[in-house]
Tab-separated table of C-alpha atoms and ligand atoms in Angstrom:
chain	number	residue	atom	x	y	z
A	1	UNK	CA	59.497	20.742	2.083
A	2	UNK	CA	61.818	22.237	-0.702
A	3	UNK	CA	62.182	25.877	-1.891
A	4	UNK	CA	64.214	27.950	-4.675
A	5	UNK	CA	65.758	31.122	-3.141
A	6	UNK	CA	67.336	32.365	-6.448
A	7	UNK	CA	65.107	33.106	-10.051
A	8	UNK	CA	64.923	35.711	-11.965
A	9	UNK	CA	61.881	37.288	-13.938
A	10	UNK	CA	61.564	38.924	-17.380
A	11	UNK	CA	61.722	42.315	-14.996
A	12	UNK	CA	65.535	41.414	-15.671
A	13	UNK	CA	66.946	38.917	-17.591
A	14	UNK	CA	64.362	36.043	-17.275
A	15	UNK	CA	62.170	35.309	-19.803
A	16	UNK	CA	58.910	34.076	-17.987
A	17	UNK	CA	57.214	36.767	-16.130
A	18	UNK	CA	56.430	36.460	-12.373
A	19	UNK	CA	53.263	34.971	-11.935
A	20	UNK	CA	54.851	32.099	-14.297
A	21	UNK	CA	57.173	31.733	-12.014
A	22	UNK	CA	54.542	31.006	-9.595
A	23	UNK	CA	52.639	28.609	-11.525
A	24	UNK	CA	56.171	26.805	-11.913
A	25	UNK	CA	56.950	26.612	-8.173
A	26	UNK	CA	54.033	25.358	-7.306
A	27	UNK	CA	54.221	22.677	-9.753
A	28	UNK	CA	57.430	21.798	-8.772
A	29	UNK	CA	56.041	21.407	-4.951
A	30	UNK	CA	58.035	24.116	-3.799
A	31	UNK	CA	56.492	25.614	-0.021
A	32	UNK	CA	58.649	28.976	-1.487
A	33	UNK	CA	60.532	30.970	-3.917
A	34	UNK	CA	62.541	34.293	-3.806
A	35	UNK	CA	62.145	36.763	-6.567
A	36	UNK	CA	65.603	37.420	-6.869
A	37	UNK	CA	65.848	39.517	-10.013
A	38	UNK	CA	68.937	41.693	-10.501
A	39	UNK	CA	68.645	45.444	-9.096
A	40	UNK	CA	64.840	45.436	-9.631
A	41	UNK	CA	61.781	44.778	-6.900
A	42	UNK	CA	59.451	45.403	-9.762
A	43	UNK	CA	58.091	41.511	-10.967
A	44	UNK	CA	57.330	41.492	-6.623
A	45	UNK	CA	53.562	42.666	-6.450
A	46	UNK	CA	52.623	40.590	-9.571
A	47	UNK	CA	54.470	37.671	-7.879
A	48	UNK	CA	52.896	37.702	-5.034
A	49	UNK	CA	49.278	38.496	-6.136
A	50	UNK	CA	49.377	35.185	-7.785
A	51	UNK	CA	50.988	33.511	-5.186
A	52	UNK	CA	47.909	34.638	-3.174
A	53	UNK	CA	46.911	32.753	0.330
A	54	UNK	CA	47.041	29.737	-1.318
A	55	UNK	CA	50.746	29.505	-1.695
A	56	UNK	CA	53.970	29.581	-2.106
A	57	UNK	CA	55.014	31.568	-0.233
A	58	UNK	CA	56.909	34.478	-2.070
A	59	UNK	CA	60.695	36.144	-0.767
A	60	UNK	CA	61.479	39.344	-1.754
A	61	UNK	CA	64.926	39.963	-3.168
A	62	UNK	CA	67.194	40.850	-5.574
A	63	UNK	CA	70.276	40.295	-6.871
A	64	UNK	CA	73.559	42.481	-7.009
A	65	UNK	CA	76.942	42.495	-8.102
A	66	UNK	CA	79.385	44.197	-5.436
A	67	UNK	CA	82.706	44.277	-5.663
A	68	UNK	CA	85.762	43.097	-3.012
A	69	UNK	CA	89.028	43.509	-3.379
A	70	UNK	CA	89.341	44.083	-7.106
A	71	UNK	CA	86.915	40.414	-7.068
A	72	UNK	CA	83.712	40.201	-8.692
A	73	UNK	CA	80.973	38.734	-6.326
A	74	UNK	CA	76.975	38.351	-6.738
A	75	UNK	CA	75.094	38.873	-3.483
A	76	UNK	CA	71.598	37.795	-2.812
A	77	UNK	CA	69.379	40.140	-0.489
A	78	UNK	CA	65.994	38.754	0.767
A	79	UNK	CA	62.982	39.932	2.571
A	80	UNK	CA	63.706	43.370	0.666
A	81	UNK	CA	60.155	44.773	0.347
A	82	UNK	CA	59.379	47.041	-2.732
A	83	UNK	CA	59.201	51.182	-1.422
A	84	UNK	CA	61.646	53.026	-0.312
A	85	UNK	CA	64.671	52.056	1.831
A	86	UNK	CA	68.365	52.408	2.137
A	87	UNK	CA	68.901	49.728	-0.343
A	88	UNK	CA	65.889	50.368	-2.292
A	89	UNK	CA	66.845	53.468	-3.227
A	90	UNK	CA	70.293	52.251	-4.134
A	91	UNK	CA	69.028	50.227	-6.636
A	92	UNK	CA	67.122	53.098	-8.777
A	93	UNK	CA	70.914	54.686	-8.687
A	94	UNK	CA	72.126	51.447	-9.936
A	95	UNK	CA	69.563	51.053	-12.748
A	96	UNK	CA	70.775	54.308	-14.028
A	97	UNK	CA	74.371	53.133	-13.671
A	98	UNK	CA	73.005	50.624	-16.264
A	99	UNK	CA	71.533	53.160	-18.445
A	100	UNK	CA	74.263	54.818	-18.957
A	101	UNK	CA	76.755	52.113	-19.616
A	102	UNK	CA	74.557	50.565	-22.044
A	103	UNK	CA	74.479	53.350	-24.245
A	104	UNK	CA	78.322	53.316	-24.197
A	105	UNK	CA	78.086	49.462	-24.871
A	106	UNK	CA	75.903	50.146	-27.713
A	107	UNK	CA	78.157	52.867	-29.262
A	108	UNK	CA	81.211	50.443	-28.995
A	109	UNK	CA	79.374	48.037	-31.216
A	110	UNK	CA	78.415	50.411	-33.882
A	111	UNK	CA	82.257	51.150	-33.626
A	112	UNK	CA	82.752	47.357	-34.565
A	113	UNK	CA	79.957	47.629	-37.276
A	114	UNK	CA	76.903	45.996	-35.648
A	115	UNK	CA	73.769	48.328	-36.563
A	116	UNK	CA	71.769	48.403	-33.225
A	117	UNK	CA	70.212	51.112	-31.639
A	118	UNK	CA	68.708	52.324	-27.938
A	119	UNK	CA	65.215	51.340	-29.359
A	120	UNK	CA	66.612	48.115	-30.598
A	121	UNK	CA	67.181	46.768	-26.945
A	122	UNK	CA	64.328	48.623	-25.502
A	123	UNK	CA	62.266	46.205	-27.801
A	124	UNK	CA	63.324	43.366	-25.419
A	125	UNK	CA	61.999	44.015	-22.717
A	126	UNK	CA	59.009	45.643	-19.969
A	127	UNK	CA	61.416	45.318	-17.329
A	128	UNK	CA	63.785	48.326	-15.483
A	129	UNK	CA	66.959	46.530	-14.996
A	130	UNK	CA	68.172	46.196	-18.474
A	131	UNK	CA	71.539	44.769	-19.327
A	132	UNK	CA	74.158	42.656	-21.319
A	133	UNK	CA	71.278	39.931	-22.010
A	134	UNK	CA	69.040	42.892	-23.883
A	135	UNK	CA	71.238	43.525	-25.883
A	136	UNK	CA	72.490	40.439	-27.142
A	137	UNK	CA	68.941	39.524	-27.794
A	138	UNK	CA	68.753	42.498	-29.559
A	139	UNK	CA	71.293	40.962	-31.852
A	140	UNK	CA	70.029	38.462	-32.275
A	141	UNK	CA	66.554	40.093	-33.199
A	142	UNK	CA	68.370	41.659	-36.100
A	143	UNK	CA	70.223	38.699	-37.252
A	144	UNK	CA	73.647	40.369	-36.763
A	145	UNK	CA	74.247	37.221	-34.228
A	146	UNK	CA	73.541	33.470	-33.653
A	147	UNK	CA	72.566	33.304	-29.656
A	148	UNK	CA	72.783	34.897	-26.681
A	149	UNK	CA	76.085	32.883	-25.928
A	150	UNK	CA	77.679	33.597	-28.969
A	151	UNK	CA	76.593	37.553	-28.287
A	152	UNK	CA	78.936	36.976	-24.976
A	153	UNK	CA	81.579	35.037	-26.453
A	154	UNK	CA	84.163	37.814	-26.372
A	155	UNK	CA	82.158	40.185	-27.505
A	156	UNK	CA	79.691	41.182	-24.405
A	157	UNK	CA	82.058	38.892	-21.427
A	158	UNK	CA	83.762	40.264	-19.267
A	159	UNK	CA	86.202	41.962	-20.748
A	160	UNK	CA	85.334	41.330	-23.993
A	161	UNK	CA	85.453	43.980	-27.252
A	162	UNK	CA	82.753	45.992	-26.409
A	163	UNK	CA	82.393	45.296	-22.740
A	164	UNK	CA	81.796	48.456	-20.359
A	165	UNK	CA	81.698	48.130	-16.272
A	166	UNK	CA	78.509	49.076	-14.920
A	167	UNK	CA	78.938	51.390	-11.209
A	168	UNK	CA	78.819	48.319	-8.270
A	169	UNK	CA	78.345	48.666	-4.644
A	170	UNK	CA	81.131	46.934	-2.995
A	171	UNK	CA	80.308	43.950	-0.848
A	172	UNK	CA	80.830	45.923	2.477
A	173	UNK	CA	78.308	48.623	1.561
A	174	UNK	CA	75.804	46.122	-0.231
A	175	UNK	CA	75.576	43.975	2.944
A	176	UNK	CA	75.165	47.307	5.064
A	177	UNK	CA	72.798	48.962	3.053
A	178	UNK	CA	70.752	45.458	2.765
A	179	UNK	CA	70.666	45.140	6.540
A	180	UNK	CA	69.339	48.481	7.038
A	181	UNK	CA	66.781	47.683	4.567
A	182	UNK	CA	65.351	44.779	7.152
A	183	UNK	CA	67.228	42.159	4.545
A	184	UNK	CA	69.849	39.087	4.843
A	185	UNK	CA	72.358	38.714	2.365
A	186	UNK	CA	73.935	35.535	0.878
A	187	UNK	CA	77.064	34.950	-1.667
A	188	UNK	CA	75.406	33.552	-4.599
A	189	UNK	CA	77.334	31.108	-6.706
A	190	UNK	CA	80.403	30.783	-4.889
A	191	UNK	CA	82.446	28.961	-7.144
A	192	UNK	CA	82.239	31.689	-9.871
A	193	UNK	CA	84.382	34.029	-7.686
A	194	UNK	CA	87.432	34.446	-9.478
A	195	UNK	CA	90.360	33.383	-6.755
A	196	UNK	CA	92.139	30.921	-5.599
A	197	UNK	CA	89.489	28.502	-3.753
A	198	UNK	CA	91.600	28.087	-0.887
A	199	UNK	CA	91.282	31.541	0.372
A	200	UNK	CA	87.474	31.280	0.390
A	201	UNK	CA	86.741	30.813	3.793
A	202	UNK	CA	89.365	34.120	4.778
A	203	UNK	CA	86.300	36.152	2.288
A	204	UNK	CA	83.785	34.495	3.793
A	205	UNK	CA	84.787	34.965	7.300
A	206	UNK	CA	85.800	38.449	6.686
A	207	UNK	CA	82.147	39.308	4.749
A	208	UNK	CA	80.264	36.830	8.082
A	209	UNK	CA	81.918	39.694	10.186
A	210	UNK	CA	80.508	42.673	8.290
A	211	UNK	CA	76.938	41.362	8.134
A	212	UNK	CA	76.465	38.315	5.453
A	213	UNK	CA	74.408	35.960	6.752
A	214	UNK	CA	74.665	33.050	3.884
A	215	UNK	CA	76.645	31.331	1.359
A	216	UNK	CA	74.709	29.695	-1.582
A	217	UNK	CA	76.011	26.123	-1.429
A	218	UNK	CA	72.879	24.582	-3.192
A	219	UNK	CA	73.292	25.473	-7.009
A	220	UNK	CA	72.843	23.288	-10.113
A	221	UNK	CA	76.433	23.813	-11.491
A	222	UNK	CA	77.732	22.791	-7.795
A	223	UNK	CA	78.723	19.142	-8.496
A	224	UNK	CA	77.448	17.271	-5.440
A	225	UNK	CA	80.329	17.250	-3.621
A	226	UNK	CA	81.166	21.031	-3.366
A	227	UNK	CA	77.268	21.498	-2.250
A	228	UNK	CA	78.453	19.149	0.562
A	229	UNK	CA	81.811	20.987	1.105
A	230	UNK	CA	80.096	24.574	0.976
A	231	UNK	CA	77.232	23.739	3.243
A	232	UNK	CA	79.900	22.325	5.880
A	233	UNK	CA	81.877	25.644	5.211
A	234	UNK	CA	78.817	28.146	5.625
A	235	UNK	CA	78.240	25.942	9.117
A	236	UNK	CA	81.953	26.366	10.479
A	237	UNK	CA	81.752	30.261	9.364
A	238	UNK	CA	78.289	30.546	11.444
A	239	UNK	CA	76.517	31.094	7.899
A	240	UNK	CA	73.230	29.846	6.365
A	241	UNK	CA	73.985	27.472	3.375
A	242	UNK	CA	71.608	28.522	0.757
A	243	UNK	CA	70.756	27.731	-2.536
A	244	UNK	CA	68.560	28.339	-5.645
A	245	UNK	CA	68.144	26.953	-9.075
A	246	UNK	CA	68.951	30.489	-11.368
A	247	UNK	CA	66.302	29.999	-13.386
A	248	UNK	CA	66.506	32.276	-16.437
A	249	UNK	CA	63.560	30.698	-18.392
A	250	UNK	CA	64.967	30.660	-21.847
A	251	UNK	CA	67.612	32.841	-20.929
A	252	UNK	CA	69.190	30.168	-19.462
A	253	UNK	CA	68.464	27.023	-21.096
A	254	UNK	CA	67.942	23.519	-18.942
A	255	UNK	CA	67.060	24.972	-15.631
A	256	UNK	CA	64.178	24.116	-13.889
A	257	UNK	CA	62.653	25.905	-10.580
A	258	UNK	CA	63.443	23.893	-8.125
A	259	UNK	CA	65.224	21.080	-9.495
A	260	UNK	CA	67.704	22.904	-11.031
A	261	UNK	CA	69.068	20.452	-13.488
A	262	UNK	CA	67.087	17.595	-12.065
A	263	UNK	CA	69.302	17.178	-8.714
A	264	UNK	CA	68.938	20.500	-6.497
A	265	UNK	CA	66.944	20.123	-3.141
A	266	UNK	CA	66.869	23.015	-1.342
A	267	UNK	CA	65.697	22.714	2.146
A	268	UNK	CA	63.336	24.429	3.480
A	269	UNK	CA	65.353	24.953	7.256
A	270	UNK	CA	67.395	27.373	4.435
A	271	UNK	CA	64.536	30.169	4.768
A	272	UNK	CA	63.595	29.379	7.660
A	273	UNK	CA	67.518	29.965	9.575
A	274	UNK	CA	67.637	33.000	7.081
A	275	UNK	CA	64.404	34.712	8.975
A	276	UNK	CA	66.046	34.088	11.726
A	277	UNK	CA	68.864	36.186	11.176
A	278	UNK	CA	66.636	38.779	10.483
A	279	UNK	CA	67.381	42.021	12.565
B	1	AMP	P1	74.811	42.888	-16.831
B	1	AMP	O1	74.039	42.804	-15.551
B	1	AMP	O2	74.176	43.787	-17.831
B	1	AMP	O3	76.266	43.183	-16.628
B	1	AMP	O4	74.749	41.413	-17.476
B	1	AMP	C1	75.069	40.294	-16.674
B	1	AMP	C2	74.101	39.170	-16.967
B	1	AMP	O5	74.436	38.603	-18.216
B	1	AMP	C3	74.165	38.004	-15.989
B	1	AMP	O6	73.258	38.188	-14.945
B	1	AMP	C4	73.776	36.818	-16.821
B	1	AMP	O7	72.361	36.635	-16.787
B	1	AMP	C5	74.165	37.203	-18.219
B	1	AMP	N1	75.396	36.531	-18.662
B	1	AMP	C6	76.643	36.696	-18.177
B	1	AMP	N2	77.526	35.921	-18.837
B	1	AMP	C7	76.816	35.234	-19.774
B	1	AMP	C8	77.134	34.259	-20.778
B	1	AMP	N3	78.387	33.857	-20.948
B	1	AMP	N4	76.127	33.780	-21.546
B	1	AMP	C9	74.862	34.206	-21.370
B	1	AMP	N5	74.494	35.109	-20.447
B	1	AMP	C10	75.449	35.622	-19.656
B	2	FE	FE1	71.180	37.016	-14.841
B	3	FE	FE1	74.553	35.640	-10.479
B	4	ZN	ZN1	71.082	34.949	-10.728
């Protein structure tokens, strides 16, 4: 059997809400999915109220971005149950972190002449973790922009013009706080970490030691052969390979659960070696 470990809902910056993303699994033949939507639980009761008894069988995550060593990484927590915890209640902290840089965000573009407004973004979406993707929809909504890529082409990126940091965990605490929480952690998307690819396996040794228990090596924009070369590295390091599709719904055009882009298997030995790791 396959799986996706790695969607998000339209309770962050997916489109499709999460019982959708149930009806899509289980067309796709998937035994599960993770909810992994970025700093929110929130699309988790309505995901798995329609994934029911009947299947699949629904993970409970989220996504976050930490910080090491001046580097940008995304982590993946699962079995992170919606309540309270030491990581739950992290994430209300960090969903005010957003907040607040997204009213600084929106001030910088009315500095650059864009007319958009709190209210403007807030008319995007029902979900808690709002970000970057809100508000270039926003844009777009008002016609001040073509897309939600051209809203981050230098303009919402990294780094771009009106860019502001949002507060992170860093990797350390992230992985702590997630196994405190009863949760795993994997490196999502390895190959977007920005340094040299040769001192990978130092990081992911070093993270292995404080607590990760997986590195995503099953992802759509993974050609083939660094799947093979990250699944063989997660296995050296003692790590889980994982891996996920993304899927954004519209937010993220030509992803499909499960398939990815028509050539991700997951397998399902991936959940089941992450439960296992469970303390
Ligand atoms: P935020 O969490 O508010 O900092 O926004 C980050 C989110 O923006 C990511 O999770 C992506 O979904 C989205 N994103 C980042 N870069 C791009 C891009 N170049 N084009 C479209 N969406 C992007
Ligand atoms: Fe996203
Ligand atoms: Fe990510
Ligand atoms: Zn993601």
């Amino acid at each position: 059997m396959v799986v996706d470990l790695h969607t998000h809902s339209d309770q962050s910056d997916g489109t499709d809400s999460p019982a959708e993303l149930i009806r899509l699994a289980n067309e796709a033949g998937l035994s599960a999915i993770a909810l992994t939507d970025h700093d929110t639980l929130s699309g988790v009761e309505e995901a798995r109220k329609a994934a029911g008894s009947a299947g699949p069988r629904l993970v409970a995550g989220v996504e976050l971005s930490v910080e090491h060593d001046n580097v940008k990484i995304h982590l993946l927590a699962y079995f992170l149950e919606p309540g309270t915890g030491p990581l739950q209640d992290r994430l209300a902290e960090l969903r005010a972190g957003r907040r607040r840089r997204n009213v600084e965000i929106l001030a910088r573009l009315r500095d650059l002449g864009y007319d958009i407004e709190e209210h403007d973004v807030a008319a995007q979406t029902t979900g808690e973790a709002v970000g970057r993707p809100h508000i270039a929809d926003a844009l777009v909504a008002k016609g001040l922009i073509g897309s939600r890529a051209e809203a981050f082409d230098g303009l919402l990126s990294d780094g771009g013009v009106a860019y502001v940091q949002r507060p992170r965990l860093s990797a350390k605490e992230a992985i702590q706080l997630a196994t405190a929480s009863g949760a795993v952690t994997s490196v999502a998307h390895p190959y977007t970490i920005d340094m040299n690819a040769s001192t990978y396996p130092a990081l992911f040794e070093e993270l292995g030691d404080a607590g990760l228990t997986g590195l995503e090596a099953f992802y759509p924009e993974h050609a083939p052969s660094l799947r093979e070369h990250l699944a063989a590295l997660a296995s050296d390091l003692g790590l889980v390979a994982t891996g996920g599709s993304d899927y954004h719904g519209a937010g993220k055009p030509g992803l499909k659960v499960g398939t990815g882009r028509g050539d991700l298997v997951v397998p399902d030995t991936a959940l089941s070696e992450l439960e296992e790791r469970r303390v």
